[in-house]
Amino acid sequence: MKYCFLALFFLSQNLFAMSNPGKPFGQTPAGESVTLYTLKNAKGMEVHIMNYGGIIQKILTPDRHGKVEDVVLGFETLQEYIKDTPYFGAIVGRFGNRIANGKFTLDGKEYTLAAQNNGQHLHGGLIGFDKKVWKVEAASAQSLSLSYVSKDMEEGFPGNLRVKMTYTLSEDNELGISYEATTDKATVLNLSNHSYFNLSGNAKRDILNQEVQIDASRLVAVNKVLIPTGELTPVNGTPFDFTKPHVVGDRINDTSSEQIVLGGGYDHCWALDKPAGSYAKIATVHDPVSGRKMTVSTDQPGVQFYTGNFLDGHLTGKYGVQITKRHGLCLETEHFPDSPNQPNFPSTVLRPGEVYKTKTAYQFSVN
Ligand code: GLA
C-alpha cells in the first residue's frame, strides 16, 4: 500500500511537471523530435517556445486597443529555423557574442574556438546552443524548463557544462528567463536570448520609429571586427546616449560617430549603470503607433543592443513578411563580449563547485 501511494505521488508530480504537453513541431535531420509549447496567461498574452534552441517563436501581446499581435521575428516552421536563421529567438551559448580571433587562455591553457564571423568567434560556434535540441524538464501552462548538457570540449570549450533554464509567463505580462549552470572543469560562459523584437505587431513596419531607453552611461567600444577595444567610453553627446528615450532611427546613420560606422548602426554592448550583480530595470522600448511598451530587467552587467543591421531581405518570416534591414531589434542581456580576453571586464569564468545563475525579464504593457 505504502508503495502504491509513493507511486501515485511520483506519477502526480510527473503529471504536474508535464501538465502542458505541447504540440509536435517537426524533426531535425538527425530524427530528433521537436515540441512547441504555448504559455498563456489570463490577460491574453501568449509565448510560443520550442525545445530546438529554446527558441521563442512567437510573443503575442495586445496593443493599446487590445489587438493581440506578435512582437518577435521568426518563422512558421522548424525547417526554416534549421536552414538559415540569424538566431531568431534563440538561446545563445556557450558564449554569447564575440571572442577575439576565436581564442582565449584560461588558467594558462589556450583554447581555440570556431572563428566563423570575420575571423572572430560568435555565439558559441558552428553548432551552438541555438541549434541543439534541449531536454524538456517541465512544462506547465505558464512555464517551460529546458536543460542541455554540453560535453567537455564541445565547440572547443572546456568542461562538461550542465545548463538548466526556465521561461515563465506571469499574470502581469512579464516573460522571465532564468538560467543555471554548473561545470566539472573551469570554463567561460555567457548565455543570452537572441529575440528580435518588433513592437509594431506582426512585423508590419521596421523598428526605426520605435523609442529606446537604456540605463547606461558607458559603451563597450569596438574595433572594425566588432571586438571590444577594452575601453568603456561615455555615451554623453554621442548617438549612443539612450539614458533618455530616443527614436532608434534619429541618430542611427550619424556617420560622424566612428562607433556608428563600425557597427553599421547599433550593434554594441552598453555597460549598465546599476550596481554589479544587482537585478534592475535596464531598458525600455516603446512603439508610439501601437502603444506597445517593453521593459527589460536583468542582473547582467551589459546589454547588446542590435538593430538588425545584417538583415538583408533574403529571409521571409511569419505572416509572409520579408525581413529587411532594421526590421527587428535585440536587447541581449549579457556579460561584455570578448570578456575571456579582457582582464578589466567582469569575469565570465565558471569553476567547478560554483553555480552560474542569472535572470532577465521582458515585460509588456501599453502606453
Ligand atoms: C549579435 C551580434 C551581431 C550579429 C547578430 C546575429 O547581436 O552582435 O553582430 O552577429 O548577433 O546576426
Short mmCIF file of C-alpha atoms and ligand atoms in Angstrom, two decimals:
data_model
loop_
_atom_site.label_atom_id
_atom_site.label_comp_id
_atom_site.label_asym_id
_atom_site.label_seq_id
_atom_site.Cartn_x
_atom_site.Cartn_y
_atom_site.Cartn_z
CA MET A 1 0.00 0.00 0.00
CA LYS A 2 2.78 2.36 1.03
CA TYR A 3 4.49 1.78 -2.35
CA CYS A 4 1.21 2.34 -4.12
CA PHE A 5 0.92 5.80 -2.53
CA LEU A 6 4.52 6.51 -3.34
CA ALA A 7 3.97 5.51 -6.96
CA LEU A 8 0.89 7.72 -7.17
CA PHE A 9 2.80 10.59 -5.61
CA PHE A 10 5.62 10.38 -8.16
CA LEU A 11 3.15 9.96 -11.03
CA SER A 12 1.22 13.05 -9.95
CA GLN A 13 4.47 15.04 -9.61
CA ASN A 14 5.40 14.00 -13.10
CA LEU A 15 1.94 14.81 -14.47
CA PHE A 16 2.20 18.23 -12.85
CA ALA A 17 5.63 18.77 -14.36
CA MET A 18 4.22 17.95 -17.79
CA SER A 19 0.77 19.50 -17.43
CA ASN A 20 1.42 21.21 -20.78
CA PRO A 21 2.11 18.52 -23.39
CA GLY A 22 2.95 20.96 -26.22
CA LYS A 23 2.50 20.20 -29.93
CA PRO A 24 4.82 18.31 -32.27
CA PHE A 25 6.80 20.84 -34.30
CA GLY A 26 8.72 18.51 -36.62
CA GLN A 27 12.04 16.72 -36.55
CA THR A 28 15.67 17.64 -37.01
CA PRO A 29 17.62 15.96 -39.85
CA ALA A 30 19.03 13.62 -37.15
CA GLY A 31 15.48 12.48 -36.34
CA GLU A 32 15.09 14.26 -33.00
CA SER A 33 11.51 15.33 -32.31
CA VAL A 34 10.87 18.97 -31.50
CA THR A 35 7.89 20.20 -29.49
CA LEU A 36 6.35 23.66 -29.45
CA TYR A 37 4.86 24.87 -26.16
CA THR A 38 2.36 27.67 -25.68
CA LEU A 39 2.49 29.59 -22.40
CA LYS A 40 -0.66 31.65 -21.77
CA ASN A 41 -1.95 33.98 -19.11
CA ALA A 42 -5.42 35.30 -18.29
CA LYS A 43 -4.54 38.68 -19.90
CA GLY A 44 -4.47 37.13 -23.36
CA MET A 45 -0.70 37.11 -23.68
CA GLU A 46 0.93 34.03 -25.25
CA VAL A 47 4.52 32.93 -25.71
CA HIS A 48 5.33 30.05 -28.07
CA ILE A 49 8.64 28.30 -27.39
CA MET A 50 10.23 25.21 -28.88
CA ASN A 51 12.88 22.95 -27.39
CA TYR A 52 15.06 23.34 -30.53
CA GLY A 53 17.47 26.10 -29.49
CA GLY A 54 15.00 27.09 -26.75
CA ILE A 55 13.65 29.37 -29.48
CA ILE A 56 10.89 31.84 -28.68
CA GLN A 57 8.84 31.56 -31.85
CA LYS A 58 6.03 33.98 -31.01
CA ILE A 59 5.14 36.53 -28.37
CA LEU A 60 1.53 37.62 -28.70
CA THR A 61 0.61 40.72 -26.74
CA PRO A 62 -2.06 43.45 -27.01
CA ASP A 63 -1.65 46.96 -28.40
CA ARG A 64 -3.37 49.97 -26.81
CA HIS A 65 -6.69 48.97 -28.42
CA GLY A 66 -6.43 45.39 -27.17
CA LYS A 67 -5.38 43.99 -30.54
CA VAL A 68 -3.20 40.95 -29.87
CA GLU A 69 -0.27 40.60 -32.29
CA ASP A 70 3.15 39.01 -32.49
CA VAL A 71 6.12 41.13 -31.36
CA VAL A 72 9.09 38.93 -32.32
CA LEU A 73 10.60 37.90 -35.65
CA GLY A 74 10.69 34.24 -36.58
CA PHE A 75 9.44 31.55 -38.91
CA GLU A 76 6.34 29.38 -39.20
CA THR A 77 8.22 26.07 -39.49
CA LEU A 78 11.09 24.24 -37.82
CA GLN A 79 12.71 23.56 -41.19
CA GLU A 80 13.18 27.27 -41.82
CA TYR A 81 14.87 27.65 -38.41
CA ILE A 82 17.18 24.75 -39.21
CA LYS A 83 18.05 26.01 -42.68
CA ASP A 84 19.02 29.62 -42.13
CA THR A 85 18.35 31.95 -39.22
CA PRO A 86 20.14 34.94 -37.71
CA TYR A 87 19.48 33.43 -34.24
CA PHE A 88 15.78 34.45 -34.25
CA GLY A 89 14.52 33.98 -30.65
CA ALA A 90 17.26 31.51 -29.70
CA ILE A 91 19.33 30.90 -26.61
CA VAL A 92 22.93 31.74 -27.46
CA GLY A 93 25.72 29.84 -25.73
CA ARG A 94 28.13 28.62 -24.54
CA PHE A 95 29.38 32.15 -25.17
CA GLY A 96 27.09 34.90 -26.44
CA ASN A 97 28.59 37.41 -28.84
CA ARG A 98 32.23 37.59 -29.95
CA ILE A 99 35.56 36.27 -28.72
CA ALA A 100 38.58 37.78 -30.48
CA ASN A 101 40.21 35.50 -33.08
CA GLY A 102 38.32 32.54 -31.59
CA LYS A 103 40.94 32.12 -28.88
CA PHE A 104 41.20 32.57 -25.14
CA THR A 105 43.52 31.47 -22.36
CA LEU A 106 42.21 30.12 -19.07
CA ASP A 107 44.47 29.01 -16.20
CA GLY A 108 47.44 29.13 -18.56
CA LYS A 109 45.91 26.93 -21.24
CA GLU A 110 44.92 28.25 -24.66
CA TYR A 111 41.60 27.18 -26.16
CA THR A 112 40.68 27.50 -29.83
CA LEU A 113 37.09 28.03 -30.94
CA ALA A 114 35.31 28.39 -34.25
CA ALA A 115 36.14 31.80 -35.72
CA GLN A 116 33.20 31.86 -38.11
CA ASN A 117 32.42 35.58 -38.08
CA ASN A 118 35.04 37.71 -39.80
CA GLY A 119 37.75 35.62 -38.14
CA GLN A 120 36.09 36.05 -34.72
CA HIS A 121 34.14 33.60 -32.61
CA LEU A 122 30.38 34.32 -32.48
CA HIS A 123 27.55 32.96 -30.28
CA GLY A 124 29.04 29.62 -29.22
CA GLY A 125 30.38 28.43 -32.56
CA LEU A 126 29.16 26.40 -35.52
CA ILE A 127 26.62 24.34 -33.59
CA GLY A 128 25.88 26.49 -30.59
CA PHE A 129 23.10 26.10 -28.01
CA ASP A 130 20.75 27.75 -30.53
CA LYS A 131 20.96 24.62 -32.71
CA LYS A 132 20.64 21.95 -30.01
CA VAL A 133 17.53 20.02 -29.08
CA TRP A 134 17.08 20.73 -25.38
CA LYS A 135 15.56 18.27 -22.94
CA VAL A 136 12.17 19.30 -21.62
CA GLU A 137 12.32 19.09 -17.83
CA ALA A 138 8.88 20.50 -17.05
CA ALA A 139 6.10 22.28 -18.90
CA SER A 140 3.01 23.89 -17.43
CA ALA A 141 0.52 26.47 -18.67
CA GLN A 142 2.84 29.30 -17.70
CA SER A 143 6.34 27.91 -17.58
CA LEU A 144 8.78 25.76 -19.50
CA SER A 145 12.06 24.36 -18.16
CA LEU A 146 14.72 23.06 -20.51
CA SER A 147 18.12 21.52 -19.93
CA TYR A 148 21.18 20.79 -22.01
CA VAL A 149 24.47 19.08 -21.24
CA SER A 150 27.34 20.50 -23.26
CA LYS A 151 30.19 17.99 -23.34
CA ASP A 152 33.79 18.77 -22.43
CA MET A 153 35.43 20.47 -25.47
CA GLU A 154 32.17 20.84 -27.39
CA GLU A 155 32.85 23.72 -29.81
CA GLY A 156 36.27 23.96 -28.16
CA PHE A 157 35.06 24.94 -24.66
CA PRO A 158 36.44 23.03 -21.64
CA GLY A 159 34.29 21.22 -19.08
CA ASN A 160 31.08 19.23 -19.07
CA LEU A 161 28.56 22.02 -18.61
CA ARG A 162 25.05 21.33 -17.31
CA VAL A 163 22.60 24.09 -18.15
CA LYS A 164 19.04 24.46 -16.99
CA MET A 165 16.82 27.34 -18.00
CA THR A 166 13.22 28.31 -17.38
CA TYR A 167 10.82 30.56 -19.22
CA THR A 168 7.94 31.88 -17.07
CA LEU A 169 4.99 33.98 -18.17
CA SER A 170 3.40 35.97 -15.35
CA GLU A 171 -0.06 37.47 -14.98
CA ASP A 172 1.42 40.95 -15.41
CA ASN A 173 2.64 40.10 -18.92
CA GLU A 174 6.23 39.50 -17.98
CA LEU A 175 8.30 36.82 -19.67
CA GLY A 176 11.03 35.78 -17.25
CA ILE A 177 14.09 33.87 -18.40
CA SER A 178 16.34 32.28 -15.80
CA TYR A 179 19.49 30.22 -16.32
CA GLU A 180 21.55 27.98 -14.07
CA ALA A 181 24.71 26.09 -14.92
CA THR A 182 27.50 24.07 -13.36
CA THR A 183 30.74 22.67 -14.78
CA ASP A 184 33.28 19.99 -13.90
CA LYS A 185 36.28 22.00 -15.26
CA ALA A 186 36.89 25.73 -15.36
CA THR A 187 35.19 27.25 -18.41
CA VAL A 188 33.75 30.51 -19.73
CA LEU A 189 30.05 31.12 -20.07
CA ASN A 190 27.81 33.90 -21.38
CA LEU A 191 24.19 32.92 -22.03
CA SER A 192 21.58 35.17 -23.57
CA ASN A 193 18.38 35.15 -25.56
CA HIS A 194 18.53 36.47 -29.11
CA SER A 195 14.92 37.55 -29.71
CA TYR A 196 14.38 40.23 -32.34
CA PHE A 197 11.57 42.44 -31.06
CA ASN A 198 9.32 44.49 -33.25
CA LEU A 199 6.55 46.08 -31.23
CA SER A 200 4.62 47.21 -34.36
CA GLY A 201 2.91 43.80 -34.30
CA ASN A 202 3.33 41.05 -36.90
CA ALA A 203 6.49 42.81 -38.14
CA LYS A 204 4.44 45.20 -40.23
CA ARG A 205 6.94 48.08 -40.00
CA ASP A 206 10.66 48.39 -39.33
CA ILE A 207 11.86 49.44 -35.87
CA LEU A 208 13.27 52.86 -36.78
CA ASN A 209 10.33 54.82 -35.31
CA GLN A 210 10.42 52.93 -32.00
CA GLU A 211 11.83 54.64 -28.91
CA VAL A 212 14.54 53.06 -26.82
CA GLN A 213 15.89 53.97 -23.42
CA ILE A 214 18.90 52.26 -21.82
CA ASP A 215 20.19 52.89 -18.29
CA ALA A 216 23.83 53.04 -19.32
CA SER A 217 26.24 55.95 -19.41
CA ARG A 218 29.09 53.95 -20.96
CA LEU A 219 29.51 51.94 -24.14
CA VAL A 220 31.76 48.95 -24.70
CA ALA A 221 33.62 50.48 -27.67
CA VAL A 222 34.50 48.10 -30.53
CA ASN A 223 37.01 47.85 -33.36
CA LYS A 224 36.30 47.14 -37.01
CA VAL A 225 35.57 43.44 -36.43
CA LEU A 226 33.23 44.35 -33.55
CA ILE A 227 35.64 43.19 -30.86
CA PRO A 228 35.82 45.42 -27.76
CA THR A 229 38.84 47.69 -27.64
CA GLY A 230 38.76 47.29 -23.84
CA GLU A 231 37.58 50.85 -23.34
CA LEU A 232 34.24 51.82 -21.81
CA THR A 233 33.51 55.19 -23.39
CA PRO A 234 30.96 57.78 -22.18
CA VAL A 235 27.78 57.88 -24.28
CA ASN A 236 27.15 61.51 -23.40
CA GLY A 237 26.96 63.64 -26.56
CA THR A 238 27.03 60.61 -28.90
CA PRO A 239 24.31 58.70 -30.81
CA PHE A 240 24.71 56.03 -28.10
CA ASP A 241 23.17 58.16 -25.39
CA PHE A 242 19.85 56.46 -24.65
CA THR A 243 19.79 57.49 -20.99
CA LYS A 244 16.64 59.38 -22.04
CA PRO A 245 14.27 57.78 -24.60
CA HIS A 246 15.31 58.30 -28.23
CA VAL A 247 13.78 57.27 -31.52
CA VAL A 248 16.03 54.50 -32.87
CA GLY A 249 16.24 55.98 -36.38
CA ASP A 250 17.20 59.50 -35.29
CA ARG A 251 20.96 59.02 -34.99
CA ILE A 252 21.49 55.52 -36.40
CA ASN A 253 23.09 56.84 -39.60
CA ASP A 254 25.17 59.55 -37.94
CA THR A 255 28.44 58.78 -39.67
CA SER A 256 30.26 61.48 -37.71
CA SER A 257 30.34 58.82 -34.97
CA GLU A 258 33.12 56.29 -35.59
CA GLN A 259 31.29 53.68 -33.49
CA ILE A 260 28.13 54.04 -35.62
CA VAL A 261 30.22 53.47 -38.75
CA LEU A 262 31.98 50.43 -37.23
CA GLY A 263 28.70 48.90 -36.05
CA GLY A 264 26.79 49.67 -39.25
CA GLY A 265 24.29 51.28 -36.84
CA TYR A 266 23.73 49.96 -33.33
CA ASP A 267 25.44 46.65 -32.64
CA HIS A 268 27.16 47.27 -29.34
CA CYS A 269 27.13 46.29 -25.72
CA TRP A 270 26.15 49.02 -23.27
CA ALA A 271 27.81 48.84 -19.83
CA LEU A 272 24.83 49.17 -17.49
CA ASP A 273 24.89 51.73 -14.67
CA LYS A 274 23.24 49.57 -11.99
CA PRO A 275 25.46 48.12 -9.24
CA ALA A 276 27.30 44.92 -10.23
CA GLY A 277 25.20 41.80 -9.74
CA SER A 278 22.00 43.66 -8.85
CA TYR A 279 18.74 42.92 -10.63
CA ALA A 280 17.08 46.04 -12.03
CA LYS A 281 15.08 47.53 -14.87
CA ILE A 282 17.66 48.49 -17.52
CA ALA A 283 15.86 49.37 -20.76
CA THR A 284 12.53 50.16 -22.38
CA VAL A 285 11.25 50.07 -25.94
CA HIS A 286 8.09 51.89 -26.98
CA ASP A 287 6.22 51.87 -30.25
CA PRO A 288 4.27 55.15 -30.41
CA VAL A 289 1.96 53.80 -33.14
CA SER A 290 0.69 50.61 -31.46
CA GLY A 291 1.34 51.90 -27.92
CA ARG A 292 3.15 48.69 -27.01
CA LYS A 293 5.93 49.06 -24.50
CA MET A 294 8.55 46.57 -23.37
CA THR A 295 10.58 46.89 -20.17
CA VAL A 296 13.76 44.86 -19.80
CA SER A 297 15.18 43.87 -16.41
CA THR A 298 18.32 41.88 -15.71
CA ASP A 299 21.10 41.09 -13.28
CA GLN A 300 23.71 41.04 -16.07
CA PRO A 301 26.34 43.81 -16.44
CA GLY A 302 25.62 44.57 -20.11
CA VAL A 303 23.09 44.62 -22.89
CA GLN A 304 23.85 44.15 -26.58
CA PHE A 305 21.53 46.48 -28.46
CA TYR A 306 21.49 45.27 -32.07
CA THR A 307 19.25 46.87 -34.68
CA GLY A 308 19.19 44.10 -37.28
CA ASN A 309 21.80 45.79 -39.46
CA PHE A 310 22.71 42.47 -41.09
CA LEU A 311 19.13 41.55 -42.01
CA ASP A 312 19.27 41.82 -45.78
CA GLY A 313 15.84 40.75 -47.02
CA HIS A 314 16.77 37.22 -48.12
CA LEU A 315 14.53 35.67 -45.45
CA THR A 316 10.75 35.66 -45.33
CA GLY A 317 9.35 35.28 -41.85
CA LYS A 318 5.96 34.69 -40.28
CA TYR A 319 2.96 36.44 -41.89
CA GLY A 320 4.86 36.36 -45.20
CA VAL A 321 6.90 39.41 -44.18
CA GLN A 322 10.26 39.89 -45.88
CA ILE A 323 12.84 40.50 -43.16
CA THR A 324 14.75 43.55 -44.32
CA LYS A 325 17.40 45.65 -42.61
CA ARG A 326 16.31 47.01 -39.20
CA HIS A 327 13.12 45.02 -39.09
CA GLY A 328 13.78 43.90 -35.53
CA LEU A 329 15.86 44.93 -32.55
CA CYS A 330 17.61 42.78 -29.97
CA LEU A 331 18.33 43.62 -26.35
CA GLU A 332 20.58 40.73 -25.41
CA THR A 333 21.38 40.91 -21.71
CA GLU A 334 24.85 39.53 -21.17
CA HIS A 335 28.42 39.92 -19.97
CA PHE A 336 30.55 42.09 -22.25
CA PRO A 337 31.75 40.47 -25.49
CA ASP A 338 35.29 39.07 -25.50
CA SER A 339 35.38 39.04 -21.68
CA PRO A 340 37.64 35.94 -21.65
CA ASN A 341 40.40 38.11 -23.22
CA GLN A 342 39.68 41.32 -21.32
CA PRO A 343 41.06 41.25 -17.78
CA ASN A 344 39.30 44.51 -16.87
CA PHE A 345 35.79 43.27 -17.75
CA PRO A 346 33.61 41.43 -15.22
CA SER A 347 34.65 37.77 -15.28
CA THR A 348 32.79 35.12 -17.29
CA VAL A 349 34.77 32.23 -15.77
CA LEU A 350 32.78 29.43 -14.12
CA ARG A 351 34.65 26.95 -11.93
CA PRO A 352 33.69 23.55 -10.55
CA GLY A 353 31.66 23.95 -7.36
CA GLU A 354 30.25 27.33 -8.45
CA VAL A 355 26.73 27.83 -9.76
CA TYR A 356 26.12 30.23 -12.64
CA LYS A 357 22.77 31.85 -12.03
CA THR A 358 21.20 34.73 -13.90
CA LYS A 359 17.82 36.13 -14.85
CA THR A 360 16.29 38.54 -17.31
CA ALA A 361 12.68 39.59 -17.90
CA TYR A 362 10.83 41.25 -20.75
CA GLN A 363 7.61 42.85 -19.58
CA PHE A 364 4.92 44.08 -21.95
CA SER A 365 2.45 46.89 -21.37
CA VAL A 366 0.82 49.73 -23.33
CA ASN A 367 1.31 53.45 -23.18
C1 GLA B 1 24.61 39.71 -32.45
C2 GLA B 1 25.79 40.41 -32.99
C3 GLA B 1 25.52 40.92 -34.37
C4 GLA B 1 25.03 39.81 -35.27
C5 GLA B 1 23.85 39.13 -34.64
C6 GLA B 1 23.40 37.91 -35.39
O1 GLA B 1 23.68 40.52 -31.90
O2 GLA B 1 26.26 41.45 -32.18
O3 GLA B 1 26.68 41.49 -34.90
O4 GLA B 1 26.07 38.86 -35.48
O5 GLA B 1 24.12 38.73 -33.34
O6 GLA B 1 23.21 38.13 -36.73
#
